[in-house]
Short mmCIF file of C-alpha atoms in Angstrom, two decimals:
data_model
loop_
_atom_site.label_atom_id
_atom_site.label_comp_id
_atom_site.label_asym_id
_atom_site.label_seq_id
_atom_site.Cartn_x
_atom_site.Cartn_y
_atom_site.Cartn_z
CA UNK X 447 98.10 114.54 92.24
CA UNK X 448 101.97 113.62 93.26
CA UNK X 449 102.12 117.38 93.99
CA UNK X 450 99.27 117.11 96.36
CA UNK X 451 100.45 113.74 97.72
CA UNK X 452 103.80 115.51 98.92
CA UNK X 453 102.02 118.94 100.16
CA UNK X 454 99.87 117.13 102.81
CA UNK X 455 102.60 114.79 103.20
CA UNK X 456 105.24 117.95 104.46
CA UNK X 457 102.08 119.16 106.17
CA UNK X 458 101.07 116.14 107.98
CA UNK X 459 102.65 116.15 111.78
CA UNK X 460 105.29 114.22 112.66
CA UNK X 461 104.99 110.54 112.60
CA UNK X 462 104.03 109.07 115.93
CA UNK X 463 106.31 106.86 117.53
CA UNK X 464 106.04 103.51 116.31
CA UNK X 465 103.82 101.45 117.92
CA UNK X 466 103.57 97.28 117.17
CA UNK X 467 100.15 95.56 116.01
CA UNK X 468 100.32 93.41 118.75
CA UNK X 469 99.52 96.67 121.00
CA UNK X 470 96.15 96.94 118.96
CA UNK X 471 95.18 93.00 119.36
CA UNK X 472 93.09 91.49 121.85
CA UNK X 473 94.18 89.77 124.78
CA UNK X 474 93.24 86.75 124.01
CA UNK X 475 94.85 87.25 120.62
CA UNK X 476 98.08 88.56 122.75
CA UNK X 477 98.16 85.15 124.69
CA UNK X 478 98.09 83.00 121.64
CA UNK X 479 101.36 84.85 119.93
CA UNK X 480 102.79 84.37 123.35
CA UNK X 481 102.53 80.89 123.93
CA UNK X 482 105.68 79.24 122.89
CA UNK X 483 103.72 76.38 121.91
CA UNK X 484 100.29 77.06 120.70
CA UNK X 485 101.28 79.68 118.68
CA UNK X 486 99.92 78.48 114.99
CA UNK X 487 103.42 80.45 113.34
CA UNK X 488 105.41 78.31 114.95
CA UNK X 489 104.59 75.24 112.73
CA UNK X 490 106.25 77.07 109.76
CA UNK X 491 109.04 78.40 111.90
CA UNK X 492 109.54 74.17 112.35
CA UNK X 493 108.85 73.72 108.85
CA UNK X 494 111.72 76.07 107.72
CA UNK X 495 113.92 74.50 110.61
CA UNK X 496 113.73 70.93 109.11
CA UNK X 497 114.62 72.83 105.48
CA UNK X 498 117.32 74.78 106.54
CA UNK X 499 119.23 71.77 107.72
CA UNK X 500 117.65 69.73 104.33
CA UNK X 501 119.02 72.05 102.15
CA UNK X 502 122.14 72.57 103.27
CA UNK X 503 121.92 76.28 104.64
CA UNK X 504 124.15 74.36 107.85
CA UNK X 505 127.09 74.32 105.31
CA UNK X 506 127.99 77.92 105.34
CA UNK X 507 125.73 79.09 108.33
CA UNK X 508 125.59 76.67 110.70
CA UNK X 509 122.99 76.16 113.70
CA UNK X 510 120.45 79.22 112.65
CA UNK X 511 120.19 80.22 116.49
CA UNK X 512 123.45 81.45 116.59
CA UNK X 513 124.16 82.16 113.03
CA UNK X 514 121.09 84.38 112.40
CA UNK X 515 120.49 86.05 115.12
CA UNK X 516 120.08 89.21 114.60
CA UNK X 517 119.97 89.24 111.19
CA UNK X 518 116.66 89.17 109.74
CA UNK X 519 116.35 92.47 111.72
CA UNK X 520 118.70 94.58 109.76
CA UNK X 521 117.09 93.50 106.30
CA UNK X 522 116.07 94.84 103.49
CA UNK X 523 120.04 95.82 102.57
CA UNK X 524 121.91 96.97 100.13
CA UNK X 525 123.87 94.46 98.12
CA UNK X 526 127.05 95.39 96.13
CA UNK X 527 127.51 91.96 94.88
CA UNK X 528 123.93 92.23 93.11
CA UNK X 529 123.89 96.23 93.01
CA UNK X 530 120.18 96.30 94.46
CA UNK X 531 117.93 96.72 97.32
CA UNK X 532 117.87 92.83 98.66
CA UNK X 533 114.79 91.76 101.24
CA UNK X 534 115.45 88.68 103.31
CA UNK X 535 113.19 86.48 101.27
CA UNK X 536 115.32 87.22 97.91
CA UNK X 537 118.46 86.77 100.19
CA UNK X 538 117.80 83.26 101.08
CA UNK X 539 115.83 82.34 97.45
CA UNK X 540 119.84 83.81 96.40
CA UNK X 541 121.62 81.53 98.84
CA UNK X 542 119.44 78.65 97.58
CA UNK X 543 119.78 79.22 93.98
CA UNK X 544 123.36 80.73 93.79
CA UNK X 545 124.91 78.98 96.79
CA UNK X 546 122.98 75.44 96.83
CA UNK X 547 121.91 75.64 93.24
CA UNK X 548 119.09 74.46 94.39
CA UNK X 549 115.35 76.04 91.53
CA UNK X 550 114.30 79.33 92.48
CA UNK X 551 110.97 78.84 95.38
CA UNK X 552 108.28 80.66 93.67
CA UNK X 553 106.68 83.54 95.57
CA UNK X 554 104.71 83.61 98.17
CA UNK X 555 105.38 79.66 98.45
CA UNK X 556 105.19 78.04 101.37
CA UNK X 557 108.50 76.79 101.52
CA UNK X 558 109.85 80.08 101.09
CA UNK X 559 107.59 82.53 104.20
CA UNK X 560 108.64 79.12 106.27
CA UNK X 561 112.31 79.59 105.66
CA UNK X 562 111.49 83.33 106.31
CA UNK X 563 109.76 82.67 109.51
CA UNK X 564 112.69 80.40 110.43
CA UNK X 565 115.24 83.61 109.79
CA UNK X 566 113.41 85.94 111.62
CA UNK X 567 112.18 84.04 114.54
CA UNK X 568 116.07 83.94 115.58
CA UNK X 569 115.71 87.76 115.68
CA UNK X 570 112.81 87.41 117.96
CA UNK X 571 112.77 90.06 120.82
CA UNK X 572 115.74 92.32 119.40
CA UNK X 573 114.86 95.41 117.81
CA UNK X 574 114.03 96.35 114.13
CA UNK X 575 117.45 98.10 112.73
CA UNK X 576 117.05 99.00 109.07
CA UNK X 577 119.89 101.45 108.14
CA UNK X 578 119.40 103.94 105.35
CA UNK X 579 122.78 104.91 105.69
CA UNK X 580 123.61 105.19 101.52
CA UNK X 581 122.13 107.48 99.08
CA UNK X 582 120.34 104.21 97.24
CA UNK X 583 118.72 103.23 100.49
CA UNK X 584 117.35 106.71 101.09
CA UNK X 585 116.21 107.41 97.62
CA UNK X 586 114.30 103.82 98.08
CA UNK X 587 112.92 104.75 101.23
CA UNK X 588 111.52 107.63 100.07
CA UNK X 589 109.90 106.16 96.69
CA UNK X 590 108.80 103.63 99.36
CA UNK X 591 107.42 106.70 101.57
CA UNK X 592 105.61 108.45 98.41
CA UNK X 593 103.90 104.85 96.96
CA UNK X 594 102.61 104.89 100.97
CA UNK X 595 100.79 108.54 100.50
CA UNK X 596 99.48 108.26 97.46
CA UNK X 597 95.87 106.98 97.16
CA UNK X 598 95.56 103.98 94.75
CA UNK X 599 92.61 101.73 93.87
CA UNK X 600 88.73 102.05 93.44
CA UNK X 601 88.20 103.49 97.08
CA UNK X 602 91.29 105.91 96.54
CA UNK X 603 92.64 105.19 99.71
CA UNK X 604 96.91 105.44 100.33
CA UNK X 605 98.04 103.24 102.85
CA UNK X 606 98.69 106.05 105.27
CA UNK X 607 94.92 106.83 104.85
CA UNK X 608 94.20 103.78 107.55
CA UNK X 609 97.98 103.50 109.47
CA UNK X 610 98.73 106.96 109.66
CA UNK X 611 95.05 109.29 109.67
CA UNK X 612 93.07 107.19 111.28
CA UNK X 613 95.74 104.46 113.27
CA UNK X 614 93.30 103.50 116.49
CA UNK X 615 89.91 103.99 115.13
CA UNK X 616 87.87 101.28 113.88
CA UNK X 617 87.20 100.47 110.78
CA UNK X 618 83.82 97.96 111.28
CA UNK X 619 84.99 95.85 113.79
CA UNK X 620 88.28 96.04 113.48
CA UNK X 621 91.24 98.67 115.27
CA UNK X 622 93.43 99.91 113.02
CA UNK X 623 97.32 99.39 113.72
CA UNK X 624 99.85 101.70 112.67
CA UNK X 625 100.44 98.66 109.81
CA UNK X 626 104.06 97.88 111.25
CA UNK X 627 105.76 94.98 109.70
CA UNK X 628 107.83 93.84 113.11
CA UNK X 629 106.00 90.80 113.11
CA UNK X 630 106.34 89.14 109.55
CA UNK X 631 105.38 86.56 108.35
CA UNK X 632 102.35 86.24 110.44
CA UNK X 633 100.20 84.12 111.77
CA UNK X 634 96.98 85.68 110.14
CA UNK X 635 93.70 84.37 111.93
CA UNK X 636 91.72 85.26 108.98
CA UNK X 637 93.66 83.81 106.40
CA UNK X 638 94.44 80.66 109.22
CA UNK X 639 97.37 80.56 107.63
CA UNK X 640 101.31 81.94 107.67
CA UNK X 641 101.58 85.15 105.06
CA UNK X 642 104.89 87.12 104.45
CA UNK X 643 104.67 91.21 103.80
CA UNK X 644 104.34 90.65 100.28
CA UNK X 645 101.48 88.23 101.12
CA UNK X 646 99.93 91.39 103.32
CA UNK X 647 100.50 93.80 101.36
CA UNK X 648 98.77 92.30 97.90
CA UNK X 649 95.81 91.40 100.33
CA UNK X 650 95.64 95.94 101.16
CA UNK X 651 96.11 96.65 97.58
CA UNK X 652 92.66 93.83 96.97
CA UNK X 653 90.92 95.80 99.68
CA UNK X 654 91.06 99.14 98.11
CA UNK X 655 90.41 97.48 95.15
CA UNK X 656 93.50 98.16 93.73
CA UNK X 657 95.93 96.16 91.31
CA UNK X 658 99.39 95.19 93.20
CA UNK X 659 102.39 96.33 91.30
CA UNK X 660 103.73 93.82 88.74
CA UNK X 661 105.70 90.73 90.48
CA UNK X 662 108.99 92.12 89.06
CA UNK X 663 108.21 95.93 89.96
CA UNK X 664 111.59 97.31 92.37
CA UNK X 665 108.71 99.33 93.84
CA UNK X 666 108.46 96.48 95.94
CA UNK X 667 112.03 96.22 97.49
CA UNK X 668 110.93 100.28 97.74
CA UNK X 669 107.88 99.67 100.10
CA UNK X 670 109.39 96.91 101.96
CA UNK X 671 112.44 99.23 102.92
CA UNK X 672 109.70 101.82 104.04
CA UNK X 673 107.78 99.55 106.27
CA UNK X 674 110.28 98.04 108.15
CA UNK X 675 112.70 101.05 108.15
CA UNK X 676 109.13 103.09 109.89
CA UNK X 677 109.31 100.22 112.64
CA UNK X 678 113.04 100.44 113.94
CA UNK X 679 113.30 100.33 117.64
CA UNK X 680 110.63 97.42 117.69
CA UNK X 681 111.07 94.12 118.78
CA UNK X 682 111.14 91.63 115.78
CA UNK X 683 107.84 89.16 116.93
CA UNK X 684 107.77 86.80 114.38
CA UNK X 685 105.84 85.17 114.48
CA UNK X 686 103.13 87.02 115.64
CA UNK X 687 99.98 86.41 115.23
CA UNK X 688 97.47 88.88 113.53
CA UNK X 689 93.74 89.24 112.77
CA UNK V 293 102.44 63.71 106.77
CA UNK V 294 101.87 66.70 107.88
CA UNK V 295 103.73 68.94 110.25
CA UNK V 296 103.12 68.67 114.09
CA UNK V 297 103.72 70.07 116.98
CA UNK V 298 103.54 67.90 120.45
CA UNK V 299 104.39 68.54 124.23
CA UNK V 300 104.77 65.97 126.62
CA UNK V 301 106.67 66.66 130.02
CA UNK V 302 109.86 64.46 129.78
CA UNK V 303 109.12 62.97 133.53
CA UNK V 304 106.25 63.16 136.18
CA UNK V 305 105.54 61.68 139.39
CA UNK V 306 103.60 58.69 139.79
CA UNK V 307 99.81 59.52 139.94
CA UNK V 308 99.90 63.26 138.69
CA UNK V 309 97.95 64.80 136.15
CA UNK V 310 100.48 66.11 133.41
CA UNK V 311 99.75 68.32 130.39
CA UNK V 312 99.61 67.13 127.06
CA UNK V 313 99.57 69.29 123.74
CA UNK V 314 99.26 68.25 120.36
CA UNK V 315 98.67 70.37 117.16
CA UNK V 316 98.68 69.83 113.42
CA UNK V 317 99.58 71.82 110.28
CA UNK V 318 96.17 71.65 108.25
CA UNK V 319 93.86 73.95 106.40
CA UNK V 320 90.40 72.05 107.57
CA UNK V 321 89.04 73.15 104.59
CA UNK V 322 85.23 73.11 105.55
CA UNK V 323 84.18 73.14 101.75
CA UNK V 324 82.33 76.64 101.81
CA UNK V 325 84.92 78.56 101.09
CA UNK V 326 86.10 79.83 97.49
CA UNK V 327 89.23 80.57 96.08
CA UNK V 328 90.41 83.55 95.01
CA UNK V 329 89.99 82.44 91.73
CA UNK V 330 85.94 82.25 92.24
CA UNK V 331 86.56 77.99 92.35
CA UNK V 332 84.69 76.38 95.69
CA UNK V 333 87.44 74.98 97.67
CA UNK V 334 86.46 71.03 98.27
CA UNK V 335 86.28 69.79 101.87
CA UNK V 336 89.74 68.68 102.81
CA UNK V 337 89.64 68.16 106.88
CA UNK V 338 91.57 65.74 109.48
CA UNK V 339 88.56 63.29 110.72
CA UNK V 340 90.34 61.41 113.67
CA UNK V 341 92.70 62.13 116.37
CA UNK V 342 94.04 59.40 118.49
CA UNK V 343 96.24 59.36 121.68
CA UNK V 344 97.60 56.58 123.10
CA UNK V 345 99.68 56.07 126.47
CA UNK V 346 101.14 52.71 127.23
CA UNK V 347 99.38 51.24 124.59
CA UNK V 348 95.87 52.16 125.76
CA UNK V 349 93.46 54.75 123.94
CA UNK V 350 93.19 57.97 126.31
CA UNK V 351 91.48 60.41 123.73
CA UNK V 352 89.97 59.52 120.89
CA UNK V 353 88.35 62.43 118.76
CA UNK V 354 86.22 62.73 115.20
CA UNK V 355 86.75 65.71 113.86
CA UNK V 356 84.24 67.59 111.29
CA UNK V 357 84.34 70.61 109.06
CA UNK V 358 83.06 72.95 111.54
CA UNK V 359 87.06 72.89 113.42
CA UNK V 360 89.64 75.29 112.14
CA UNK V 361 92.62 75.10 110.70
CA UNK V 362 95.92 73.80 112.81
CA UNK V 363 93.85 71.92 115.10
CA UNK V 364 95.25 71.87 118.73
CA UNK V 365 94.22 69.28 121.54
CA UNK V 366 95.37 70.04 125.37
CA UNK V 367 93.97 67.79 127.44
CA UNK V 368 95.44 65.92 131.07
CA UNK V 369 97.09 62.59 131.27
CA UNK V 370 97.71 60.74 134.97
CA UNK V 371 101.15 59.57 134.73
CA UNK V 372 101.11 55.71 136.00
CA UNK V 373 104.11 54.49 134.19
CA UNK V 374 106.97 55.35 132.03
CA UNK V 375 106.19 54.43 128.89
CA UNK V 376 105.58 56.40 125.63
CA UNK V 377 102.41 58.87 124.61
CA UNK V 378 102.05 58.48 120.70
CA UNK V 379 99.52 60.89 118.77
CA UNK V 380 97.66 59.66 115.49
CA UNK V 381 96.26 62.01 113.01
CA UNK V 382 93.88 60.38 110.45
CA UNK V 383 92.99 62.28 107.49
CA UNK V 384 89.64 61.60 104.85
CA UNK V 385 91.94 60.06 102.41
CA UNK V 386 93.10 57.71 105.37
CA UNK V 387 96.63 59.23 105.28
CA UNK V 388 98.03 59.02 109.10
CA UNK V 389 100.73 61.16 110.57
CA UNK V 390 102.39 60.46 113.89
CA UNK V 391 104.14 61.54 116.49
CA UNK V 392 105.39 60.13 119.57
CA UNK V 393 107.38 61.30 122.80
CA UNK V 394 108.30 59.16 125.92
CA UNK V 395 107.09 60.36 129.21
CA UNK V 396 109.16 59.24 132.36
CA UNK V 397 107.59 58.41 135.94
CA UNK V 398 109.96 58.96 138.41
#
């Protein structure tokens, strides 16, 4: 099955330019992430503004819109201090632990896609950079790539199955993006709530019907690096506002 | 408390019609909806929105399950006065949040 997963993967063409999900939204969807104050997102962008300054993230980094900037777009990393793939969310949850010894935010809280959202919104309008410039990185990207081929769950679908194949189409009512992750977190309107990528992601592994990997599986650092590493050149949106 | 989100233009001339936004971090759980977990989620909503300028009620909404989460109000004010525009959110267990911003008339 792997086998097979790689043959139609060296056979498939090359991958089309990367295009964001707000391209595939309504316009009236479009106008909502654009509106500097009606966008829902930016509650939780406030929400991780009054924490960062709560928690003390000021006393190394400062005022976020000049500290951060541009740095939510270069992440997942490599670390040497922690010899591992690092996403932004386990950056800061480090900061706050290791730094601020401060408890570990469980994940997927609240607190934690709002200091997220905070991060990345300073990155707002510059463009996805993930370097795979070290053998780690590249091995990663590609166990990321292969996990994103191969079909999983009780509809056997792979990821690439919807974002790649059939990107554009509909699937019921809906268009199918190219699955980009230049906007996270999200605004989602059918969750009418904020969700990171790991929030997004566990919600396409429950529509396939498929189990998400175990909470402590590096396969996720893996598909993380993939995502955002197949949307460089995009502007960071977050945060947008989805479906 | 929860989080908000309000826009009032710092100053306005006497007699226009300024903008006003307001919006609220809340699920407006309309208590048909279930958990992933199979459990019914239990109504949890906002049920009044106030606003006040100078003093004096200007909008005044109830709010029922049917309105989705983050509600957001726009609506126009006619600047008379300076004087502030405060915003009262009331929710079912009578919690209130507020927010407040002062508008100038030049």
């Amino acid at each position: 099955m792997r086998a097979l997963a790689v043959l139609l993967l060296l056979a498939a063409p090359a991958q089309a330019e990367p295009v964001s999900g707000y391209d595939f939204l309504m316009p009236e969807t479009q106008a909502l992430q654009d509106d500097d104050f009606a966008n829902p997102g930016l509650l939780w962008v406030d929400q991780g503004a009054a924490l960062w300054a709560q928690e003390g993230c000021t006393g190394c980094h400062g005022d976020a819109t000049g500290s951060m900037r541009g740095v939510g777009a270069h992440y997942p990393v490599w670390s040497d201090e922690r010899d591992r793939i690092v996403t932004i969310d386990e950056q800061i949850d480090y900061c706050r632990t290791e730094r601020l010894g401060l408890d570990p935010l469980p994940r997927g809280a609240t607190d934690m896609t709002a200091l997220d959202a905070y991060v990345m919104h300073q990155s707002r309008g510059l463009p996805v950079a993930v370097a795979l410039d070290r053998p780690e990185l590249t091995e990663a990207h590609a166990r990321g790539e292969e996990y994103y081929y191969t079909p999983r769950g009780q509809l056997d679908l792979a990821c690439a199955d919807c974002h790649v194949t059939n990107e554009g189409m509909r699937l019921r009512g809906e268009v199918l993006s190219q699955g980009q992750a230049n906007g996270f977190p999200i605004y989602r309107q059918l969750w009418q709530d904020i969700g990171s990528l790991d929030r997004m992601i566990r919600w396409c592994h429950e529509s396939v019907r498929a189990a998400p990997p175990a909470d402590d599986d590096p396969v996720w650092e893996d598909l993380e690096l993939y995502l955002r590493a197949r949307g460089n050149g995009l502007p960071v949106e977050t945060p947008a506002v989805r479906r | 408390m929860f989080n908000t989100r309000i826009r009032v233009p710092e100053t306005a001339a006497a007699g226009e019609a300024v903008e006003i936004r307001a919006m609220i971090m809340h699920p407006m759980d309309n208590g048909f909806t279930y958990s992933t977990q199979g459990t019914l989620i239990p109504v949890n909503i906002i049920t009044d929105f106030t606003c006040r300028y100078l003093g004096e009620v200007v909008v005044q909404v109830r709010l029922e399950p049917g309105i989705s989460a983050n509600p957001i109000f726009t609506f126009s004010l006619r600047a008379t006065e300076s004087g502030p525009v405060e915003f009262e959110w009331i929710d079912q267990n009578g919690d209130v949040t507020t927010a407040s911003a002062d508008l100038t008339v030049t």
